[in-house]
Short mmCIF file of C-alpha atoms in Angstrom, two decimals:
data_model
loop_
_atom_site.label_atom_id
_atom_site.label_comp_id
_atom_site.label_asym_id
_atom_site.label_seq_id
_atom_site.Cartn_x
_atom_site.Cartn_y
_atom_site.Cartn_z
CA UNK X 216 142.49 195.27 137.84
CA UNK X 217 141.82 198.39 134.83
CA UNK X 218 143.90 201.65 134.50
CA UNK X 219 142.23 204.65 133.13
CA UNK X 220 143.06 207.46 132.04
CA UNK X 221 143.10 211.30 133.73
CA UNK X 222 141.40 212.23 131.02
CA UNK X 223 138.42 214.81 132.48
CA UNK X 224 139.83 217.01 134.48
CA UNK X 225 142.63 218.37 132.00
CA UNK X 226 139.48 218.48 129.16
CA UNK X 227 136.95 220.61 131.36
CA UNK X 228 140.29 222.64 133.17
CA UNK X 229 140.98 222.95 129.23
CA UNK X 230 137.43 224.06 128.37
CA UNK X 231 136.75 226.49 131.51
CA UNK X 232 140.52 227.90 130.61
CA UNK X 233 139.21 228.94 126.84
CA UNK X 234 134.45 229.63 128.29
CA UNK X 235 136.73 232.43 130.51
CA UNK X 236 138.42 233.73 127.88
CA UNK X 237 136.47 233.85 125.54
CA UNK X 238 134.12 235.49 128.28
CA UNK X 239 134.12 239.76 129.35
CA UNK X 240 133.89 238.60 132.95
CA UNK X 241 137.87 236.94 132.45
CA UNK X 242 139.27 239.67 134.52
CA UNK X 243 136.67 240.20 137.07
CA UNK X 244 137.19 236.91 137.65
CA UNK X 245 141.37 237.70 138.48
CA UNK X 246 140.30 240.19 140.63
CA UNK X 247 138.27 237.59 142.57
CA UNK X 248 141.79 235.65 143.05
CA UNK X 249 144.59 237.96 144.40
CA UNK X 250 148.06 236.16 143.78
CA UNK X 251 148.03 236.13 148.40
CA UNK X 252 144.93 233.78 148.36
CA UNK X 253 145.58 230.99 145.52
CA UNK X 254 147.62 229.29 148.13
CA UNK X 255 145.06 228.59 149.86
CA UNK X 256 142.33 228.00 147.22
CA UNK X 257 144.82 225.42 146.27
CA UNK X 258 145.53 223.17 149.21
CA UNK X 259 141.07 224.11 149.57
CA UNK X 260 140.58 221.92 145.60
CA UNK X 261 143.89 219.43 146.32
CA UNK X 262 141.70 218.52 149.92
CA UNK X 263 138.19 218.44 148.27
CA UNK X 264 139.54 217.47 144.91
CA UNK X 265 138.08 219.61 142.80
CA UNK X 266 141.36 220.85 140.76
CA UNK X 267 139.26 222.69 138.11
CA UNK X 268 138.11 225.93 139.66
CA UNK X 269 142.57 226.70 139.96
CA UNK X 270 144.15 224.53 137.10
CA UNK X 271 144.46 228.28 135.42
CA UNK X 272 145.93 229.88 137.84
CA UNK X 273 148.57 226.85 138.55
CA UNK X 274 151.55 228.56 136.69
CA UNK X 275 151.14 231.94 139.03
CA UNK X 276 151.77 230.18 142.58
CA UNK X 277 154.98 231.36 143.01
CA UNK X 278 156.24 231.91 147.07
CA UNK X 279 157.69 228.80 149.21
CA UNK X 280 155.44 226.68 148.16
CA UNK X 281 155.02 227.54 144.52
CA UNK X 282 156.35 224.91 142.47
CA UNK X 283 155.57 222.22 145.92
CA UNK X 284 152.13 222.95 145.48
CA UNK X 285 152.15 223.17 141.33
CA UNK X 286 153.30 219.51 140.87
CA UNK X 287 150.36 217.94 143.43
CA UNK X 288 148.32 219.58 140.81
CA UNK X 289 149.84 217.60 138.18
CA UNK X 290 150.26 215.06 139.87
CA UNK X 291 145.91 215.09 141.16
CA UNK X 292 145.41 215.72 137.72
CA UNK X 293 146.96 212.38 135.86
CA UNK X 294 150.56 214.36 134.61
CA UNK X 295 152.11 212.02 136.30
CA UNK X 296 155.37 212.37 134.08
CA UNK X 297 156.15 216.36 134.51
CA UNK X 298 154.81 216.03 138.21
CA UNK X 299 157.60 213.07 139.65
CA UNK X 300 159.32 215.77 137.89
CA UNK X 301 158.93 219.29 139.20
CA UNK X 302 157.96 216.55 142.48
CA UNK X 303 162.34 215.76 142.59
CA UNK X 304 163.35 219.49 141.76
CA UNK X 305 161.45 219.98 145.40
CA UNK X 306 162.51 217.77 146.46
CA UNK X 307 166.28 219.47 145.75
CA UNK X 308 165.54 222.29 146.88
CA UNK X 309 165.13 224.57 149.92
CA UNK X 310 161.81 224.13 150.63
CA UNK X 311 159.20 221.06 151.55
CA UNK X 312 161.46 218.92 150.39
CA UNK X 313 160.42 216.40 153.39
CA UNK X 314 157.30 216.39 152.36
CA UNK X 315 158.17 215.53 148.83
CA UNK X 316 159.81 213.33 148.99
CA UNK X 317 157.97 211.24 150.61
CA UNK X 318 155.21 211.82 148.14
CA UNK X 319 157.62 210.43 145.73
CA UNK X 320 158.21 207.44 147.98
CA UNK X 321 154.49 206.57 147.84
CA UNK X 322 154.35 207.16 144.63
CA UNK X 323 156.71 204.35 143.79
CA UNK X 324 155.59 202.52 146.00
CA UNK X 325 151.67 202.32 144.00
CA UNK X 326 154.38 201.61 140.94
CA UNK X 327 156.13 198.22 142.65
CA UNK X 328 159.78 200.29 142.42
CA UNK X 329 161.05 199.57 145.88
CA UNK X 330 164.08 200.14 145.85
CA UNK X 331 163.83 203.79 144.37
CA UNK X 332 160.99 204.16 147.72
CA UNK X 333 162.90 203.40 149.52
CA UNK X 334 165.42 205.88 149.11
CA UNK X 335 162.61 209.38 148.30
CA UNK X 336 161.17 207.71 152.21
CA UNK X 337 165.57 207.42 153.42
CA UNK X 338 165.58 211.04 152.60
CA UNK X 339 162.45 212.77 153.78
CA UNK X 340 163.81 211.23 156.98
CA UNK X 341 166.95 212.41 157.18
CA UNK X 342 165.74 216.02 156.26
CA UNK X 343 162.32 216.35 157.48
CA UNK X 344 160.74 216.99 161.01
CA UNK X 345 157.82 216.65 161.67
CA UNK X 346 154.88 214.95 160.68
CA UNK X 347 156.96 214.50 157.36
CA UNK X 348 159.89 212.29 158.85
CA UNK X 349 156.65 209.99 160.41
CA UNK X 350 155.43 210.27 157.33
CA UNK X 351 157.92 208.63 155.99
CA UNK X 352 159.58 206.18 159.09
CA UNK X 353 156.09 204.66 158.31
CA UNK X 354 155.99 204.73 154.71
CA UNK X 355 159.69 202.56 155.20
CA UNK X 356 158.11 199.77 158.42
CA UNK X 357 154.95 199.35 156.37
CA UNK X 358 157.56 198.33 153.02
CA UNK X 359 160.24 196.14 155.84
CA UNK X 360 156.41 194.69 157.25
CA UNK X 361 155.42 193.70 154.08
CA UNK X 362 158.54 192.75 152.94
CA UNK X 363 158.56 189.18 155.68
CA UNK X 364 160.41 191.45 157.68
CA UNK X 365 159.15 192.77 161.26
CA UNK X 366 161.87 193.44 163.36
CA UNK X 367 162.67 195.28 160.72
CA UNK X 368 159.60 197.23 160.73
CA UNK X 369 159.67 197.32 165.34
CA UNK X 370 163.77 198.99 165.34
CA UNK X 371 161.76 201.46 162.02
CA UNK X 372 159.01 201.90 164.94
CA UNK X 373 160.73 202.65 168.03
CA UNK X 374 163.00 205.15 166.31
CA UNK X 375 159.35 207.09 166.04
CA UNK X 376 157.85 209.50 168.06
CA UNK X 377 154.86 208.78 169.82
CA UNK X 378 151.60 209.48 167.72
CA UNK X 379 149.38 208.05 165.05
CA UNK X 380 151.80 207.03 162.94
CA UNK X 381 153.61 205.17 165.24
CA UNK X 382 150.23 203.02 166.27
CA UNK X 383 149.46 202.37 163.05
CA UNK X 384 152.41 201.38 162.24
CA UNK X 385 151.76 199.24 165.65
CA UNK X 386 148.32 198.01 165.02
CA UNK X 387 149.84 196.70 161.94
CA UNK X 388 152.72 194.83 163.38
CA UNK X 389 150.47 193.26 165.22
CA UNK X 390 148.29 192.10 162.92
CA UNK X 391 151.04 190.00 161.79
CA UNK X 392 152.56 188.09 165.33
CA UNK X 393 149.07 187.38 165.24
CA UNK X 394 149.49 185.97 162.00
CA UNK X 395 152.45 184.17 163.06
CA UNK X 396 152.30 182.86 166.99
CA UNK X 397 150.70 180.95 168.99
CA UNK X 398 150.33 182.51 171.30
CA UNK X 399 149.22 185.91 171.55
CA UNK X 400 151.78 187.27 173.96
CA UNK X 401 153.54 189.49 171.12
CA UNK X 402 150.73 190.72 169.27
CA UNK X 403 148.86 192.13 172.51
CA UNK X 404 152.46 193.85 173.66
CA UNK X 405 152.38 195.93 170.01
CA UNK X 406 148.99 196.83 170.32
CA UNK X 407 149.75 197.98 173.30
CA UNK X 408 152.36 199.92 172.14
CA UNK X 409 149.77 200.91 169.62
CA UNK X 410 147.64 202.03 172.48
CA UNK X 411 149.68 204.06 174.29
CA UNK X 412 151.24 205.54 170.98
CA UNK X 413 147.78 206.97 169.57
CA UNK X 414 146.95 208.32 172.89
CA UNK X 415 149.38 211.92 171.77
CA UNK X 416 147.32 212.66 168.59
CA UNK X 417 145.55 215.89 167.91
CA UNK X 418 142.97 214.44 165.69
CA UNK X 419 139.89 214.37 168.28
CA UNK X 420 137.97 212.67 165.63
CA UNK X 421 140.37 210.01 164.26
CA UNK X 422 142.25 209.67 167.73
CA UNK X 423 138.16 208.05 169.06
CA UNK X 424 138.56 206.05 165.74
CA UNK X 425 142.19 204.35 165.86
CA UNK X 426 141.37 203.73 169.87
CA UNK X 427 138.63 201.33 169.32
CA UNK X 428 140.04 199.00 167.21
CA UNK X 429 142.97 198.97 168.60
CA UNK X 430 140.96 198.26 171.70
CA UNK X 431 138.96 195.95 169.68
CA UNK X 432 142.13 194.17 168.86
CA UNK X 433 143.43 194.17 172.76
CA UNK X 434 140.65 192.49 173.72
CA UNK X 435 140.05 190.13 171.02
CA UNK X 436 144.14 188.98 172.49
CA UNK X 437 142.56 189.32 175.64
CA UNK X 438 140.81 186.89 175.00
CA UNK X 439 142.43 184.84 173.00
CA UNK X 440 145.42 184.90 176.01
CA UNK X 441 142.65 183.34 177.86
CA UNK X 442 142.80 187.04 180.29
CA UNK X 443 139.18 187.48 180.40
CA UNK X 444 139.73 190.32 183.41
CA UNK X 445 142.15 192.28 180.43
CA UNK X 446 139.70 191.51 177.92
CA UNK X 447 136.33 193.06 179.27
CA UNK X 448 138.78 195.99 180.80
CA UNK X 449 140.01 196.95 176.63
CA UNK X 450 136.47 196.66 175.72
CA UNK X 451 134.75 199.01 178.07
CA UNK X 452 136.15 201.51 175.96
CA UNK X 453 135.50 201.12 173.15
CA UNK X 454 132.34 203.45 172.28
CA UNK X 455 129.41 202.81 171.68
CA UNK X 456 128.50 205.09 168.30
CA UNK X 457 131.23 203.43 166.10
CA UNK X 458 131.68 201.64 163.54
CA UNK X 459 133.94 199.33 165.99
CA UNK X 460 130.52 199.37 169.16
CA UNK X 461 129.18 195.74 167.64
CA UNK X 462 131.86 193.62 167.78
CA UNK X 463 132.78 194.75 170.65
CA UNK X 464 129.79 194.14 172.20
CA UNK X 465 130.13 190.25 171.35
CA UNK X 466 133.70 190.43 172.04
CA UNK X 467 132.53 191.92 175.35
CA UNK X 468 129.49 188.62 175.92
CA UNK X 469 132.65 186.07 175.68
CA UNK X 470 134.42 187.43 177.98
CA UNK X 471 131.51 187.55 180.44
CA UNK X 472 130.62 184.41 179.77
CA UNK X 473 133.15 182.87 179.96
CA UNK X 474 133.71 184.12 184.09
CA UNK X 475 130.16 182.65 184.09
CA UNK X 476 128.18 185.50 184.01
CA UNK X 477 126.20 184.73 181.22
CA UNK X 478 123.46 187.10 182.07
CA UNK X 479 125.43 190.01 181.52
CA UNK X 480 127.17 188.48 178.54
CA UNK X 481 124.10 188.42 176.85
CA UNK X 482 122.78 192.02 177.64
CA UNK X 483 126.24 192.90 175.54
CA UNK X 484 125.18 190.35 172.78
CA UNK X 485 121.55 192.26 173.14
CA UNK X 486 122.49 195.52 172.23
CA UNK X 487 124.37 193.74 169.05
CA UNK X 488 121.77 192.39 167.97
CA UNK X 489 120.52 195.91 166.83
CA UNK X 490 122.68 196.14 164.58
CA UNK X 491 122.70 195.64 160.96
CA UNK X 492 124.06 191.86 160.21
CA UNK X 493 126.61 193.48 158.59
CA UNK X 494 128.88 194.88 160.98
CA UNK X 495 131.60 192.42 162.49
CA UNK X 496 129.89 190.54 165.23
CA UNK X 497 126.66 190.80 164.88
CA UNK X 498 125.66 187.22 163.07
CA UNK X 499 127.93 186.37 165.77
CA UNK X 500 125.17 187.80 168.90
CA UNK X 501 122.16 186.12 167.64
CA UNK X 502 123.81 182.57 168.14
CA UNK X 503 125.54 183.60 170.86
CA UNK X 504 121.95 184.49 172.40
CA UNK X 505 120.92 180.94 172.18
CA UNK X 506 124.36 179.88 173.72
CA UNK X 507 123.55 181.97 176.84
CA UNK X 508 120.58 181.01 177.27
CA UNK X 509 121.60 176.78 177.34
CA UNK X 510 124.75 178.20 180.19
CA UNK X 511 121.78 179.79 181.65
CA UNK X 512 119.19 176.97 182.03
CA UNK X 513 116.94 177.89 179.94
CA UNK X 514 116.90 175.31 176.55
CA UNK X 515 112.73 176.13 175.53
CA UNK X 516 114.74 179.63 175.68
CA UNK X 517 117.34 178.54 173.85
CA UNK X 518 115.66 177.06 170.82
CA UNK X 519 113.93 180.07 170.04
CA UNK X 520 117.26 182.13 170.62
CA UNK X 521 118.34 180.01 167.30
CA UNK X 522 115.20 179.70 165.31
CA UNK X 523 114.94 183.54 165.95
CA UNK X 524 118.61 183.87 164.73
CA UNK X 525 117.84 181.91 161.43
CA UNK X 526 115.06 183.94 160.81
CA UNK X 527 117.57 186.94 161.11
CA UNK X 528 120.03 185.11 158.48
CA UNK X 529 117.86 183.82 156.34
CA UNK X 530 116.29 187.33 155.83
CA UNK X 531 119.31 188.84 155.18
CA UNK X 532 119.59 186.92 152.21
CA UNK X 533 116.89 188.52 150.89
CA UNK X 534 117.90 191.37 151.95
CA UNK X 535 121.14 190.31 149.61
CA UNK X 536 119.79 189.55 146.01
CA UNK X 537 117.60 192.06 145.83
CA UNK X 538 121.52 193.97 147.37
CA UNK X 539 122.05 191.80 143.96
CA UNK X 540 119.57 191.80 141.39
CA UNK X 541 119.77 195.52 141.90
CA UNK X 542 123.27 196.23 140.97
CA UNK X 543 122.31 194.12 137.85
CA UNK X 544 119.84 196.44 137.28
CA UNK X 545 121.00 199.62 137.94
CA UNK X 546 124.69 199.09 139.08
CA UNK X 547 126.61 199.10 142.25
CA UNK X 548 127.71 203.30 142.21
CA UNK X 549 123.19 204.10 142.30
CA UNK X 550 122.38 201.15 144.44
CA UNK X 551 125.25 201.85 147.24
CA UNK X 552 125.48 205.27 146.84
CA UNK X 553 123.52 208.00 144.93
CA UNK X 554 120.93 205.76 146.42
CA UNK X 555 122.03 206.76 149.91
CA UNK X 556 121.82 210.53 149.39
CA UNK X 557 125.42 211.56 149.71
CA UNK X 558 126.83 214.19 148.46
CA UNK X 559 130.57 212.95 148.53
CA UNK X 560 132.34 210.01 148.58
CA UNK X 561 133.36 210.64 151.63
CA UNK X 562 130.51 210.64 154.08
CA UNK X 563 129.70 208.24 155.58
CA UNK X 564 132.96 208.76 158.29
CA UNK X 565 130.72 211.38 159.69
CA UNK X 566 127.73 209.75 159.31
CA UNK X 567 126.59 207.76 161.72
CA UNK X 568 123.32 206.88 160.84
CA UNK X 569 125.22 203.68 159.29
CA UNK X 570 125.16 201.75 162.28
CA UNK X 571 121.33 201.27 162.23
CA UNK X 572 120.43 201.77 158.19
CA UNK X 573 121.62 197.82 156.69
CA UNK X 574 121.65 199.00 153.18
CA UNK X 575 123.98 202.29 154.56
CA UNK X 576 125.73 199.31 156.57
CA UNK X 577 127.14 197.34 153.70
CA UNK X 578 128.18 200.35 151.83
CA UNK X 579 130.36 201.70 154.89
CA UNK X 580 130.90 197.86 155.07
CA UNK X 581 133.09 197.07 151.57
CA UNK X 582 134.22 200.38 151.52
CA UNK X 583 136.79 199.45 154.33
CA UNK X 584 138.47 197.73 151.81
CA UNK X 585 141.42 200.30 149.09
CA UNK X 586 139.63 198.31 145.87
CA UNK X 587 136.57 199.28 146.94
CA UNK X 588 137.24 202.49 147.56
CA UNK X 589 139.48 203.51 145.07
CA UNK X 590 136.63 201.94 142.60
CA UNK X 591 133.61 203.76 143.85
CA UNK X 592 135.93 207.14 143.60
CA UNK X 593 136.59 206.80 140.42
CA UNK X 594 132.97 206.45 139.71
CA UNK X 595 132.03 209.65 141.25
CA UNK X 596 134.22 210.74 139.02
CA UNK X 597 133.58 209.97 136.11
CA UNK X 598 130.30 211.20 136.53
CA UNK X 599 131.04 213.82 138.03
CA UNK X 600 133.08 214.92 134.99
CA UNK X 601 130.60 213.78 133.16
CA UNK X 602 127.73 215.64 133.96
CA UNK X 603 130.70 218.58 134.28
CA UNK X 604 131.48 218.44 130.34
CA UNK X 605 127.97 218.56 130.11
CA UNK X 606 126.95 220.94 131.43
CA UNK X 607 129.94 222.55 129.15
CA UNK X 608 127.82 221.87 126.25
CA UNK X 609 124.87 223.70 127.29
CA UNK X 610 126.41 226.39 127.69
CA UNK X 611 128.52 226.60 124.52
CA UNK X 612 125.17 226.37 122.87
CA UNK X 613 123.74 229.74 124.44
CA UNK X 614 126.70 231.45 124.25
CA UNK X 615 126.58 230.53 120.42
CA UNK X 616 123.25 231.50 120.39
CA UNK X 617 123.59 235.03 121.65
CA UNK X 618 126.59 235.41 119.24
CA UNK X 619 123.87 234.94 116.29
CA UNK X 620 122.05 236.77 117.47
CA UNK X 621 124.51 239.62 118.18
CA UNK X 622 125.88 239.04 114.96
CA UNK X 623 122.65 239.55 113.24
CA UNK X 624 121.25 242.34 114.27
CA UNK X 625 124.67 243.54 114.11
CA UNK X 626 124.84 242.93 110.03
CA UNK X 627 120.45 244.69 110.39
CA UNK X 628 120.93 247.39 112.60
CA UNK X 629 123.92 249.27 113.36
CA UNK X 630 124.03 251.19 110.73
CA UNK X 631 121.02 252.99 110.43
CA UNK X 632 121.21 254.16 114.35
CA UNK X 633 124.53 255.50 113.40
CA UNK X 634 123.96 257.38 110.79
CA UNK X 635 121.11 258.95 111.84
CA UNK X 636 122.74 260.01 114.80
CA UNK X 637 125.50 261.59 112.77
CA UNK X 638 122.04 263.61 110.32
CA UNK X 639 121.06 264.88 114.72
CA UNK X 640 124.12 265.33 115.35
CA UNK X 641 124.60 268.11 112.01
CA UNK X 642 121.70 269.80 111.95
CA UNK X 643 122.52 270.11 115.91
CA UNK X 644 126.36 272.02 114.41
CA UNK X 645 124.28 273.72 112.32
CA UNK X 646 121.43 275.04 114.47
CA UNK X 647 124.29 276.13 117.23
CA UNK X 648 126.38 278.25 114.06
CA UNK X 649 123.07 279.65 113.70
CA UNK X 650 123.10 280.95 116.68
CA UNK X 651 126.25 282.15 117.05
CA UNK X 652 126.21 284.61 114.39
CA UNK X 653 122.71 285.64 115.96
CA UNK X 654 124.28 286.65 119.52
CA UNK X 655 127.78 288.08 118.74
CA UNK X 656 127.98 288.16 122.94
CA UNK X 657 127.69 285.20 124.43
CA UNK X 658 130.58 283.35 121.70
CA UNK X 659 132.58 282.21 125.01
CA UNK X 660 128.95 280.10 126.08
CA UNK X 661 128.58 278.32 122.70
CA UNK X 662 132.60 278.09 122.03
CA UNK X 663 131.44 275.60 125.16
CA UNK X 664 128.69 274.18 123.36
CA UNK X 665 130.74 273.73 120.16
CA UNK X 666 133.51 271.88 121.77
CA UNK X 667 131.21 269.77 123.26
CA UNK X 668 129.51 268.77 119.84
CA UNK X 669 133.07 268.07 118.20
CA UNK X 670 133.50 265.72 121.24
CA UNK X 671 130.70 263.90 120.31
CA UNK X 672 131.81 263.36 116.51
CA UNK X 673 135.08 262.42 117.74
CA UNK X 674 133.07 259.24 119.93
CA UNK X 675 130.28 258.63 116.72
CA UNK X 676 133.19 258.47 114.34
CA UNK X 677 135.36 256.07 116.39
CA UNK X 678 131.85 254.41 117.16
CA UNK X 679 131.28 254.29 113.97
CA UNK X 680 134.51 251.75 113.50
CA UNK X 681 134.30 249.88 116.01
CA UNK X 682 131.17 249.00 114.56
CA UNK X 683 132.68 248.12 111.10
CA UNK X 684 135.45 245.77 113.37
CA UNK X 685 132.87 244.05 115.54
CA UNK X 686 131.24 241.43 113.35
CA UNK X 687 134.25 240.44 112.57
CA UNK X 688 135.58 239.82 115.94
CA UNK X 689 131.80 238.55 116.73
CA UNK X 690 132.97 235.67 114.29
CA UNK X 691 136.15 234.72 115.64
CA UNK X 692 134.58 234.08 119.31
CA UNK X 693 132.10 232.50 117.64
CA UNK X 694 133.77 229.98 115.81
CA UNK X 695 136.60 230.03 118.06
CA UNK X 696 133.25 228.54 120.17
CA UNK X 697 132.09 226.19 117.77
CA UNK X 698 135.24 224.31 117.49
CA UNK X 699 135.12 224.67 121.68
CA UNK X 700 131.20 223.31 122.14
CA UNK X 701 132.30 220.50 120.00
CA UNK X 702 135.34 218.80 121.71
CA UNK X 703 133.21 219.45 125.15
CA UNK X 704 131.06 216.27 123.41
CA UNK X 705 133.72 214.78 122.54
CA UNK X 706 135.27 214.29 125.94
CA UNK X 707 132.00 213.59 127.25
CA UNK X 708 131.67 210.58 125.22
CA UNK X 709 134.75 209.93 126.17
CA UNK X 710 134.15 210.32 129.56
CA UNK X 711 131.14 208.59 129.30
CA UNK X 712 132.89 205.22 127.49
CA UNK X 713 135.83 205.67 131.00
CA UNK X 714 132.28 205.63 133.84
CA UNK X 715 130.64 202.51 131.93
CA UNK X 716 134.56 201.08 132.45
CA UNK X 717 134.14 202.07 135.80
CA UNK X 718 131.20 201.00 136.72
CA UNK X 719 131.03 197.68 135.75
CA UNK X 720 134.45 196.50 137.20
CA UNK X 721 132.75 198.90 140.28
CA UNK X 722 129.60 196.81 139.85
CA UNK X 723 132.41 193.45 139.29
CA UNK X 724 133.09 193.61 143.24
CA UNK X 725 129.88 194.88 145.11
CA UNK X 726 128.65 191.30 143.29
CA UNK X 727 131.33 189.36 145.15
CA UNK X 728 131.46 191.45 148.31
CA UNK X 729 127.70 190.72 148.19
CA UNK X 730 128.02 186.84 147.10
CA UNK X 731 130.69 186.36 150.59
CA UNK X 732 127.98 188.08 152.47
CA UNK X 733 125.78 185.90 151.55
CA UNK X 734 127.74 183.24 152.07
CA UNK X 735 128.78 183.83 155.35
CA UNK X 736 125.18 184.67 156.59
CA UNK X 737 124.53 180.41 154.70
CA UNK X 738 127.68 179.43 157.04
CA UNK X 739 125.61 180.71 160.01
CA UNK X 740 122.65 179.51 159.09
CA UNK X 741 124.64 176.37 159.19
CA UNK X 742 125.56 176.16 163.00
CA UNK X 743 122.28 177.22 164.09
CA UNK X 744 120.60 174.45 162.07
CA UNK X 745 122.88 172.18 164.34
CA UNK X 746 122.97 173.72 167.22
CA UNK X 747 118.71 173.47 167.01
CA UNK X 748 119.30 169.83 166.16
CA UNK X 749 122.03 169.26 169.27
CA UNK X 750 119.13 171.21 171.04
CA UNK X 751 116.07 168.97 170.01
CA UNK X 752 118.94 165.73 170.56
CA UNK X 753 119.32 166.29 173.32
CA UNK X 754 116.03 167.16 174.35
CA UNK X 755 114.91 163.57 173.04
CA UNK X 756 117.08 162.25 174.59
CA UNK X 757 116.51 163.67 178.51
CA UNK X 758 112.81 163.37 177.70
CA UNK X 759 113.93 159.56 176.69
CA UNK X 760 115.50 159.10 180.72
CA UNK X 761 112.48 160.77 182.27
CA UNK X 762 110.38 157.56 180.66
CA UNK X 763 112.72 154.85 182.13
CA UNK X 764 112.11 151.40 181.77
#
């Protein structure tokens, strides 16, 4: 996979910092973010991945969390070496040392430096507590599992506290057991353990999603182990408005039909058919309807159900071909993400519309893969950077025009108004002197007026001095603004080139995904056509036997 340098955030941060330095509102903006609010703003920026507003203030972070937050900002903004060095310092200190060690372990896992990753995870597990300790243990268990050591992974997981991380670890372990063992008992035990552990997760949405996935997995394993009642018990607890619902309905129907309850099974399959074919279990539910009618003795309806399934698969292939054409002509990001009306990449996590709209369902299914998530996120980030840089160029153009107008005005008009004011001030002083000569009894009041006029004269002289120096200041600001405009344009071009590369990679992943989905529909069509052929063959034989010799 191609890697793209973290250019945009640093560019935008530098340009915005320079812009605020030029702007007279720089001091006001600083007063809007007191030091005590800065850590919260940084946490928010890291959570939303909108780092530009806080990067300029990162050196002002102080207190127990200051170094840790600066290290995270450095990592997220592309300064990996500096961020890692600072994280190592934090890990050797007194505050946030476990969290820093966990982050270091994850970074080294991504880089393939497993020995270093294990050392940092071990340190975090030793010195940490709470979520940091659980995440470190999960990291160690995952490393052992991926290295083909499930028993070692199981020992690590057994020492963890109940919660999300331990439950996820056992879910992954169950997948390995299911792939290795012919008997599903060990995998089912691991899933049961994960279910018990997941119930204690305090995050309601995360717990519900994980519980659904575990129940579907448990139901499938129980069905494979010829335990339909257990399977039905697991599957009936799955929510009816989640991502796993269609697959749960399909498996629920299989468990029911294995007990001879074909009518109830067909009801579950009929409900699963209402979901887009992008979801697991939906294509199988269409075909299962024909099988249900067949087992119930309604051969005519079985044929109609198979034909309807075949028609649905063909229609879906047309949709996939149009989707592929759109990706080739307009790009995957535009077709899959931007056209969905999403404001960010994570919108689908809380939007149930994906369960009924085919294109959104394909996007959600596409984003189940880590590589797809990374590719979409990269394009979204580079698109935002390009737009921010374009706005920066436009803002600087307006700023430069304003400075040029001020410079012209000062050069042309500042002398005449100042001279007029000086003349008026001198005239007032002469009049005051004449009045003082004519009215000696009011000398005290007139002396006060003389002081006022003297202060006005001093102000005029100061203004004249400042006005003479003002063009030079504006010239310096104008030169800086023009340099920033040139730099902004260059960065915008670089960001645009990087975005094109990222879009090309995303298009390739999306087209491969669409092709894979099309092949699934082709395979499903082949199966339905075989079922139709078998059914017609059976009916023909029945007719021949009914006619007799």
